[in-house]
Short mmCIF file of C-alpha atoms in Angstrom, two decimals:
data_model
loop_
_atom_site.label_atom_id
_atom_site.label_comp_id
_atom_site.label_asym_id
_atom_site.label_seq_id
_atom_site.Cartn_x
_atom_site.Cartn_y
_atom_site.Cartn_z
CA UNK A 1 -3.01 -37.75 -17.19
CA UNK A 2 -6.27 -39.51 -18.04
CA UNK A 3 -5.40 -42.70 -19.91
CA UNK A 4 -8.56 -42.30 -22.02
CA UNK A 5 -7.25 -39.09 -23.49
CA UNK A 6 -4.97 -39.23 -26.54
CA UNK A 7 -1.32 -39.76 -25.65
CA UNK A 8 0.96 -36.89 -26.75
CA UNK A 9 3.81 -37.93 -29.05
CA UNK A 10 6.87 -35.68 -28.83
CA UNK A 11 9.51 -35.79 -31.56
CA UNK A 12 13.08 -35.35 -30.26
CA UNK A 13 15.31 -34.47 -33.21
CA UNK A 14 18.84 -33.25 -33.86
CA UNK A 15 21.92 -34.26 -35.81
CA UNK A 16 24.37 -36.93 -34.69
CA UNK A 17 26.30 -35.86 -31.62
CA UNK A 18 23.94 -33.04 -30.64
CA UNK A 19 22.98 -34.79 -27.40
CA UNK A 20 19.52 -36.21 -28.14
CA UNK A 21 20.15 -39.43 -26.24
CA UNK A 22 21.53 -37.50 -23.27
CA UNK A 23 18.42 -35.32 -23.26
CA UNK A 24 16.25 -38.44 -23.42
CA UNK A 25 18.15 -40.03 -20.52
CA UNK A 26 17.51 -36.94 -18.40
CA UNK A 27 13.83 -36.99 -19.31
CA UNK A 28 13.65 -40.62 -18.21
CA UNK A 29 15.63 -39.97 -15.03
CA UNK A 30 13.44 -37.04 -14.01
CA UNK A 31 10.10 -38.41 -15.08
CA UNK A 32 8.82 -39.24 -11.60
CA UNK A 33 6.01 -41.77 -11.97
CA UNK A 34 5.18 -40.74 -15.53
CA UNK A 35 5.14 -43.71 -17.88
CA UNK A 36 7.12 -42.83 -21.00
CA UNK A 37 6.98 -44.88 -24.16
CA UNK A 38 10.13 -44.49 -26.25
CA UNK A 39 10.74 -45.13 -29.93
CA UNK A 40 14.40 -44.98 -31.01
CA UNK A 41 16.38 -45.95 -34.11
CA UNK A 42 18.92 -47.71 -31.94
CA UNK A 43 19.50 -47.85 -28.22
CA UNK A 44 22.74 -45.86 -28.31
CA UNK A 45 23.78 -44.91 -24.78
CA UNK A 46 20.30 -45.11 -23.25
CA UNK A 47 20.41 -46.94 -19.93
CA UNK A 48 19.46 -50.30 -21.47
CA UNK A 49 20.92 -52.29 -18.56
CA UNK A 50 18.78 -50.39 -16.07
CA UNK A 51 15.74 -50.85 -18.26
CA UNK A 52 16.42 -54.57 -18.54
CA UNK A 53 16.74 -54.95 -14.77
CA UNK A 54 13.50 -53.06 -14.29
CA UNK A 55 11.72 -55.13 -16.93
CA UNK A 56 10.91 -52.07 -19.06
CA UNK A 57 12.28 -52.84 -22.51
CA UNK A 58 9.58 -55.24 -23.59
CA UNK A 59 6.69 -53.09 -22.41
CA UNK A 60 7.51 -49.50 -23.19
CA UNK A 61 10.35 -49.33 -25.70
CA UNK A 62 10.59 -50.35 -29.31
CA UNK A 63 13.56 -49.97 -31.63
CA UNK A 64 13.65 -49.18 -35.33
CA UNK A 65 17.03 -50.67 -36.11
CA UNK A 66 16.48 -50.71 -39.84
CA UNK A 67 16.63 -47.00 -40.59
CA UNK A 68 15.06 -43.61 -40.10
CA UNK A 69 11.40 -43.39 -39.20
CA UNK A 70 10.84 -41.02 -42.09
CA UNK A 71 11.91 -43.76 -44.54
CA UNK A 72 8.65 -45.66 -44.02
CA UNK A 73 6.74 -44.84 -47.19
CA UNK A 74 3.25 -44.85 -45.71
CA UNK A 75 4.09 -44.59 -42.05
CA UNK A 76 2.61 -48.02 -41.37
CA UNK A 77 5.71 -49.21 -39.48
CA UNK A 78 5.64 -46.21 -37.16
CA UNK A 79 1.87 -46.59 -36.77
CA UNK A 80 2.36 -50.19 -35.67
CA UNK A 81 4.85 -49.20 -32.97
CA UNK A 82 2.67 -46.34 -31.77
CA UNK A 83 -0.34 -48.67 -31.66
CA UNK A 84 1.65 -51.06 -29.49
CA UNK A 85 2.78 -48.34 -27.08
CA UNK A 86 -0.65 -46.71 -26.88
CA UNK A 87 -2.40 -49.95 -25.91
CA UNK A 88 -4.30 -49.37 -22.62
CA UNK A 89 -2.46 -52.24 -20.91
CA UNK A 90 0.77 -50.19 -20.88
CA UNK A 91 -0.86 -47.08 -19.34
CA UNK A 92 1.65 -44.86 -21.16
CA UNK A 93 1.35 -41.12 -20.42
CA UNK A 94 3.62 -39.73 -23.13
CA UNK A 95 5.58 -41.12 -26.08
CA UNK A 96 8.98 -39.72 -27.11
CA UNK A 97 10.37 -40.51 -30.55
CA UNK A 98 14.14 -40.08 -30.66
CA UNK A 99 14.67 -39.49 -34.37
CA UNK A 100 17.75 -40.62 -36.22
CA UNK A 101 20.30 -37.86 -36.69
CA UNK A 102 19.57 -37.97 -40.41
CA UNK A 103 15.78 -38.09 -40.17
CA UNK A 104 13.52 -35.48 -41.74
CA UNK A 105 11.47 -34.05 -38.86
CA UNK A 106 8.95 -32.47 -41.24
CA UNK A 107 8.03 -35.88 -42.67
CA UNK A 108 7.76 -37.39 -39.20
CA UNK A 109 5.39 -34.59 -38.19
CA UNK A 110 3.29 -35.26 -41.27
CA UNK A 111 3.05 -38.96 -40.41
CA UNK A 112 1.95 -38.19 -36.87
CA UNK A 113 -0.58 -35.60 -37.95
CA UNK A 114 -1.98 -38.02 -40.54
CA UNK A 115 -2.17 -40.96 -38.12
CA UNK A 116 -5.63 -42.45 -37.77
CA UNK A 117 -4.85 -43.84 -34.32
CA UNK A 118 -7.30 -42.05 -31.96
CA UNK A 119 -5.17 -43.01 -28.94
CA UNK A 120 -2.34 -40.61 -29.85
CA UNK A 121 -1.88 -36.96 -30.77
CA UNK A 122 1.11 -34.99 -32.00
CA UNK A 123 2.77 -33.16 -29.09
CA UNK A 124 5.40 -30.95 -30.72
CA UNK A 125 8.95 -31.19 -32.07
CA UNK A 126 12.09 -30.46 -30.04
CA UNK A 127 15.35 -29.87 -31.95
CA UNK A 128 18.64 -30.39 -30.06
CA UNK A 129 21.60 -28.28 -31.23
CA UNK A 130 25.28 -28.72 -30.33
CA UNK A 131 26.54 -25.22 -29.45
CA UNK A 132 30.18 -26.22 -29.86
CA UNK A 133 29.60 -27.63 -33.37
CA UNK A 134 26.89 -25.26 -34.57
CA UNK A 135 28.75 -23.82 -37.58
CA UNK A 136 30.33 -27.13 -38.52
CA UNK A 137 26.95 -28.89 -38.39
CA UNK A 138 25.35 -26.29 -40.68
CA UNK A 139 28.23 -26.74 -43.12
CA UNK A 140 28.04 -30.55 -43.13
CA UNK A 141 24.24 -30.60 -43.14
CA UNK A 142 22.71 -27.70 -45.12
CA UNK A 143 19.28 -29.05 -44.18
CA UNK A 144 19.92 -27.91 -40.59
CA UNK A 145 18.15 -24.61 -41.16
CA UNK A 146 15.11 -26.40 -42.56
CA UNK A 147 14.93 -28.60 -39.48
CA UNK A 148 15.23 -25.61 -37.16
CA UNK A 149 12.45 -23.83 -39.05
CA UNK A 150 9.89 -26.50 -38.10
CA UNK A 151 10.99 -26.84 -34.46
CA UNK A 152 8.57 -25.84 -31.72
CA UNK A 153 11.34 -25.72 -29.12
CA UNK A 154 15.13 -25.57 -29.62
CA UNK A 155 17.50 -26.99 -26.98
CA UNK A 156 20.89 -25.31 -27.32
CA UNK A 157 23.02 -28.00 -25.73
CA UNK A 158 26.68 -28.04 -24.58
CA UNK A 159 26.78 -24.32 -23.72
CA UNK A 160 29.52 -25.17 -21.21
CA UNK A 161 31.82 -25.61 -24.21
CA UNK A 162 31.40 -22.07 -25.61
CA UNK A 163 32.01 -18.65 -24.10
CA UNK A 164 29.33 -15.99 -23.57
CA UNK A 165 30.11 -14.12 -26.79
CA UNK A 166 29.89 -17.29 -28.91
CA UNK A 167 26.65 -18.32 -27.23
CA UNK A 168 25.14 -14.89 -27.96
CA UNK A 169 26.22 -15.14 -31.60
CA UNK A 170 24.61 -18.58 -31.98
CA UNK A 171 21.39 -17.40 -30.33
CA UNK A 172 21.28 -14.49 -32.79
CA UNK A 173 21.70 -16.92 -35.68
CA UNK A 174 18.94 -19.14 -34.32
CA UNK A 175 16.61 -16.14 -34.07
CA UNK A 176 17.10 -15.62 -37.81
CA UNK A 177 16.82 -19.27 -38.86
CA UNK A 178 13.95 -20.36 -36.60
CA UNK A 179 10.36 -19.26 -37.02
CA UNK A 180 9.53 -16.04 -35.13
CA UNK A 181 8.98 -16.59 -31.43
CA UNK A 182 10.58 -20.05 -31.27
CA UNK A 183 11.96 -20.52 -27.73
CA UNK A 184 15.63 -21.42 -27.41
CA UNK A 185 16.49 -23.21 -24.18
CA UNK A 186 20.21 -23.18 -23.31
CA UNK A 187 21.59 -26.05 -21.25
CA UNK A 188 24.58 -28.33 -20.74
CA UNK A 189 24.79 -32.13 -20.66
CA UNK A 190 21.24 -32.34 -22.01
CA UNK A 191 19.66 -31.27 -18.73
CA UNK A 192 16.12 -30.07 -19.36
CA UNK A 193 13.20 -30.22 -16.99
CA UNK A 194 10.66 -32.89 -18.03
CA UNK A 195 7.92 -30.49 -16.87
CA UNK A 196 8.69 -28.42 -19.96
CA UNK A 197 7.36 -31.27 -22.11
CA UNK A 198 4.98 -33.30 -19.96
CA UNK A 199 3.48 -33.60 -16.49
CA UNK A 200 5.32 -35.70 -13.96
CA UNK A 201 3.45 -38.04 -11.64
CA UNK A 202 4.55 -39.19 -8.17
CA UNK A 203 6.62 -42.35 -8.03
CA UNK A 204 4.25 -45.16 -7.10
CA UNK A 205 5.55 -48.34 -8.71
CA UNK A 206 8.42 -50.49 -7.53
CA UNK A 207 9.66 -53.67 -9.18
CA UNK A 208 11.58 -55.87 -6.78
CA UNK A 209 13.85 -53.94 -4.45
CA UNK A 210 14.61 -51.10 -6.86
CA UNK A 211 12.17 -49.26 -9.09
CA UNK A 212 13.08 -48.14 -12.59
CA UNK A 213 13.12 -44.57 -11.28
CA UNK A 214 15.47 -45.59 -8.45
CA UNK A 215 17.93 -47.09 -10.94
CA UNK A 216 17.90 -44.02 -13.16
CA UNK A 217 18.24 -41.69 -10.19
CA UNK A 218 21.26 -43.66 -8.99
CA UNK A 219 22.81 -43.43 -12.47
CA UNK A 220 22.20 -39.66 -12.50
CA UNK A 221 23.79 -39.30 -9.06
CA UNK A 222 26.81 -41.27 -10.22
CA UNK A 223 27.14 -39.11 -13.34
CA UNK A 224 27.00 -35.92 -11.29
CA UNK A 225 29.55 -37.23 -8.80
CA UNK A 226 31.88 -38.18 -11.64
CA UNK A 227 31.56 -34.81 -13.40
CA UNK A 228 31.72 -32.54 -10.38
CA UNK A 229 33.44 -34.51 -7.64
CA UNK A 230 30.59 -33.95 -5.16
CA UNK A 231 26.83 -34.31 -4.82
CA UNK A 232 24.33 -33.62 -7.55
CA UNK A 233 24.86 -30.35 -9.34
CA UNK A 234 22.28 -27.66 -9.81
CA UNK A 235 20.56 -28.44 -13.07
CA UNK A 236 19.90 -25.75 -15.61
CA UNK A 237 16.17 -25.95 -15.00
CA UNK A 238 16.64 -24.57 -11.49
CA UNK A 239 16.29 -21.10 -13.06
CA UNK A 240 12.88 -21.80 -14.56
CA UNK A 241 9.89 -20.05 -13.06
CA UNK A 242 6.42 -21.54 -12.71
CA UNK A 243 3.51 -19.11 -12.51
CA UNK A 244 -0.14 -19.91 -11.86
CA UNK A 245 -3.18 -18.01 -13.06
CA UNK A 246 -6.76 -18.67 -11.93
CA UNK A 247 -9.90 -16.85 -12.97
CA UNK A 248 -13.47 -17.47 -11.86
CA UNK A 249 -14.54 -15.17 -14.68
CA UNK A 250 -14.67 -16.53 -18.23
CA UNK A 251 -11.92 -15.56 -20.66
CA UNK A 252 -12.45 -13.95 -24.03
CA UNK A 253 -11.36 -16.46 -26.71
CA UNK A 254 -10.14 -13.71 -29.02
CA UNK A 255 -8.12 -11.91 -26.37
CA UNK A 256 -6.69 -15.20 -25.08
CA UNK A 257 -5.56 -16.22 -28.58
CA UNK A 258 -3.97 -12.78 -28.98
CA UNK A 259 -2.11 -13.39 -25.71
CA UNK A 260 -0.85 -16.76 -26.98
CA UNK A 261 0.22 -15.27 -30.30
CA UNK A 262 2.27 -12.63 -28.45
CA UNK A 263 3.79 -14.95 -25.83
CA UNK A 264 7.51 -14.27 -25.32
CA UNK A 265 10.20 -16.73 -26.40
CA UNK A 266 11.17 -17.33 -22.76
CA UNK A 267 7.73 -18.80 -22.03
CA UNK A 268 8.46 -22.46 -22.74
CA UNK A 269 5.24 -24.12 -21.68
CA UNK A 270 1.59 -23.35 -20.93
CA UNK A 271 -0.83 -25.95 -19.60
CA UNK A 272 -4.20 -26.04 -17.89
CA UNK A 273 -7.89 -25.48 -18.59
CA UNK A 274 -9.75 -22.45 -19.89
CA UNK A 275 -13.44 -21.58 -19.58
CA UNK A 276 -14.78 -19.37 -22.35
CA UNK A 277 -18.52 -19.71 -21.69
CA UNK A 278 -19.44 -18.84 -25.29
CA UNK A 279 -22.88 -20.22 -26.25
CA UNK A 280 -22.40 -23.66 -27.78
CA UNK A 281 -18.90 -23.93 -26.29
CA UNK A 282 -19.55 -24.04 -22.54
CA UNK A 283 -17.21 -27.00 -21.92
CA UNK A 284 -13.74 -26.44 -20.52
CA UNK A 285 -10.84 -26.36 -22.98
CA UNK A 286 -7.60 -28.08 -22.08
CA UNK A 287 -4.68 -26.03 -23.41
CA UNK A 288 -1.20 -27.41 -24.01
CA UNK A 289 1.66 -25.39 -25.49
CA UNK A 290 5.30 -26.42 -25.84
CA UNK A 291 7.28 -23.63 -27.45
CA UNK A 292 5.33 -22.61 -30.53
CA UNK A 293 3.23 -25.77 -30.56
CA UNK A 294 -0.34 -25.17 -29.42
CA UNK A 295 -3.30 -27.46 -28.99
CA UNK A 296 -6.76 -27.16 -27.40
CA UNK A 297 -9.02 -30.07 -26.47
CA UNK A 298 -12.61 -29.70 -25.20
CA UNK A 299 -13.35 -31.66 -22.02
CA UNK A 300 -16.59 -32.10 -20.06
CA UNK A 301 -16.97 -30.55 -16.65
CA UNK A 302 -17.27 -32.85 -13.66
CA UNK A 303 -20.53 -32.95 -11.73
CA UNK A 304 -20.74 -29.79 -9.64
CA UNK A 305 -17.30 -28.62 -10.82
CA UNK A 306 -16.76 -24.85 -10.63
CA UNK A 307 -16.39 -23.06 -13.98
CA UNK A 308 -12.91 -21.61 -13.60
CA UNK A 309 -9.81 -21.18 -15.75
CA UNK A 310 -6.58 -22.54 -14.32
CA UNK A 311 -3.24 -22.14 -16.09
CA UNK A 312 0.39 -22.91 -15.31
CA UNK A 313 3.06 -20.97 -17.19
CA UNK A 314 6.68 -22.20 -17.15
CA UNK A 315 9.47 -20.02 -18.46
CA UNK A 316 12.72 -18.22 -17.87
CA UNK A 317 13.48 -14.51 -17.92
CA UNK A 318 9.84 -13.57 -18.48
CA UNK A 319 7.99 -10.57 -17.03
CA UNK A 320 5.74 -12.55 -14.68
CA UNK A 321 3.67 -9.55 -13.43
CA UNK A 322 3.25 -8.48 -17.06
CA UNK A 323 2.03 -11.93 -18.11
CA UNK A 324 -0.49 -11.99 -15.27
CA UNK A 325 -1.76 -8.52 -16.23
CA UNK A 326 -2.22 -9.66 -19.82
CA UNK A 327 -4.17 -12.72 -18.68
CA UNK A 328 -6.32 -10.62 -16.38
CA UNK A 329 -7.11 -8.42 -19.37
CA UNK A 330 -8.48 -11.53 -21.14
CA UNK A 331 -11.39 -11.76 -18.68
CA UNK A 332 -14.84 -11.43 -20.22
CA UNK A 333 -17.73 -10.04 -18.17
CA UNK A 334 -20.52 -11.20 -20.50
CA UNK A 335 -19.42 -14.41 -22.30
CA UNK A 336 -23.05 -15.39 -22.97
CA UNK A 337 -23.32 -12.39 -25.29
CA UNK A 338 -20.34 -13.47 -27.43
CA UNK A 339 -21.03 -14.69 -30.95
CA UNK A 340 -20.04 -18.29 -31.86
CA UNK A 341 -17.51 -17.07 -34.44
CA UNK A 342 -15.44 -15.60 -31.60
CA UNK A 343 -14.31 -19.21 -30.97
CA UNK A 344 -12.83 -19.70 -34.43
CA UNK A 345 -9.31 -18.79 -33.29
CA UNK A 346 -9.48 -21.49 -30.61
CA UNK A 347 -11.15 -24.13 -32.74
CA UNK A 348 -8.43 -24.09 -35.38
CA UNK A 349 -6.13 -25.60 -32.74
CA UNK A 350 -8.57 -28.39 -31.82
CA UNK A 351 -7.57 -31.71 -33.37
CA UNK A 352 -10.13 -33.36 -35.60
CA UNK A 353 -10.22 -36.83 -37.15
CA UNK A 354 -8.14 -36.97 -40.34
CA UNK A 355 -7.26 -33.30 -40.00
CA UNK A 356 -5.34 -31.90 -42.99
CA UNK A 357 -1.58 -31.52 -42.73
CA UNK A 358 -1.13 -28.66 -45.16
CA UNK A 359 -0.06 -26.35 -42.33
CA UNK A 360 2.61 -28.70 -40.96
CA UNK A 361 5.77 -27.24 -42.55
CA UNK A 362 5.70 -24.15 -40.37
CA UNK A 363 4.94 -25.42 -36.88
CA UNK A 364 3.05 -28.68 -36.78
CA UNK A 365 -0.06 -26.63 -36.03
CA UNK A 366 -1.83 -23.70 -37.60
CA UNK A 367 0.14 -21.19 -35.60
CA UNK A 368 2.43 -18.70 -37.33
#
């Protein structure tokens, strides 16, 4: 990830006991060489000892011990932490905010969208749900449904503690409560693939005899040995499929937006670059989607770089040949004849300075 580009900030939410910290630990353990900045209300069970040994706490983690992030009236406290983490010296690639179990995700999204820090951008909200305590959580916390309604991606955790019929019932309930098309990713022990949220880089840095990644990998191996009595288990993300699409022909912005609007719930992530070739918009457009969250960012072409669209689609249970046929149908033979207004659907997902936040309650973007 280019350090000069805004750093995505992902909100990791969920009520107490849902498994947020476990999810975060797995993201850290599987991050490769990606530098993750973390903001948490308290350290909880995060591998603080490993971080201390690796010298990471002071550089890439800050703690809000005094309360929920959403309690900051003007967001200035959160802004200060994000400014610290986004400083070029840290070379952070992605920031994850682990929200307090009682935080209001909608208010956190508003603060991020309203931030005037050009070094960061909102990257979507992930809500972690405890399958075994789903009904009890909704009873204790009536605001659960409101939180689920603004989620871009739902992680249904602890599915090993419910049978198939109960899991199906919960997934049906989530389909009603969540916004249409919200992906629900089922897992156990918080195991989700970091690639679903951000790009992983190769491990390149080592501090002393063990790198931070080495320490976390050892901890993950130990956990797997303890739970299963043998080597590392097959993680839930082993079933995910990654599909690539490349086109040397420009894509129609209207047909591509229609494709994104219709994307199936099993398609968790889309990333890459798209070339539309519409007059006045000949640059390439970086596209990033996590669940329902969608963002485009125009980028210049490199000197002599071929004008092609390249996409990676990550999902589970999707009709891969069908997705590729739909993308092929987005090709445009004469992009130079397209009118500028054909780009409006794309441009409404391009971040602008001080962009309004009136559309935040639904998705954190303009998408419905």
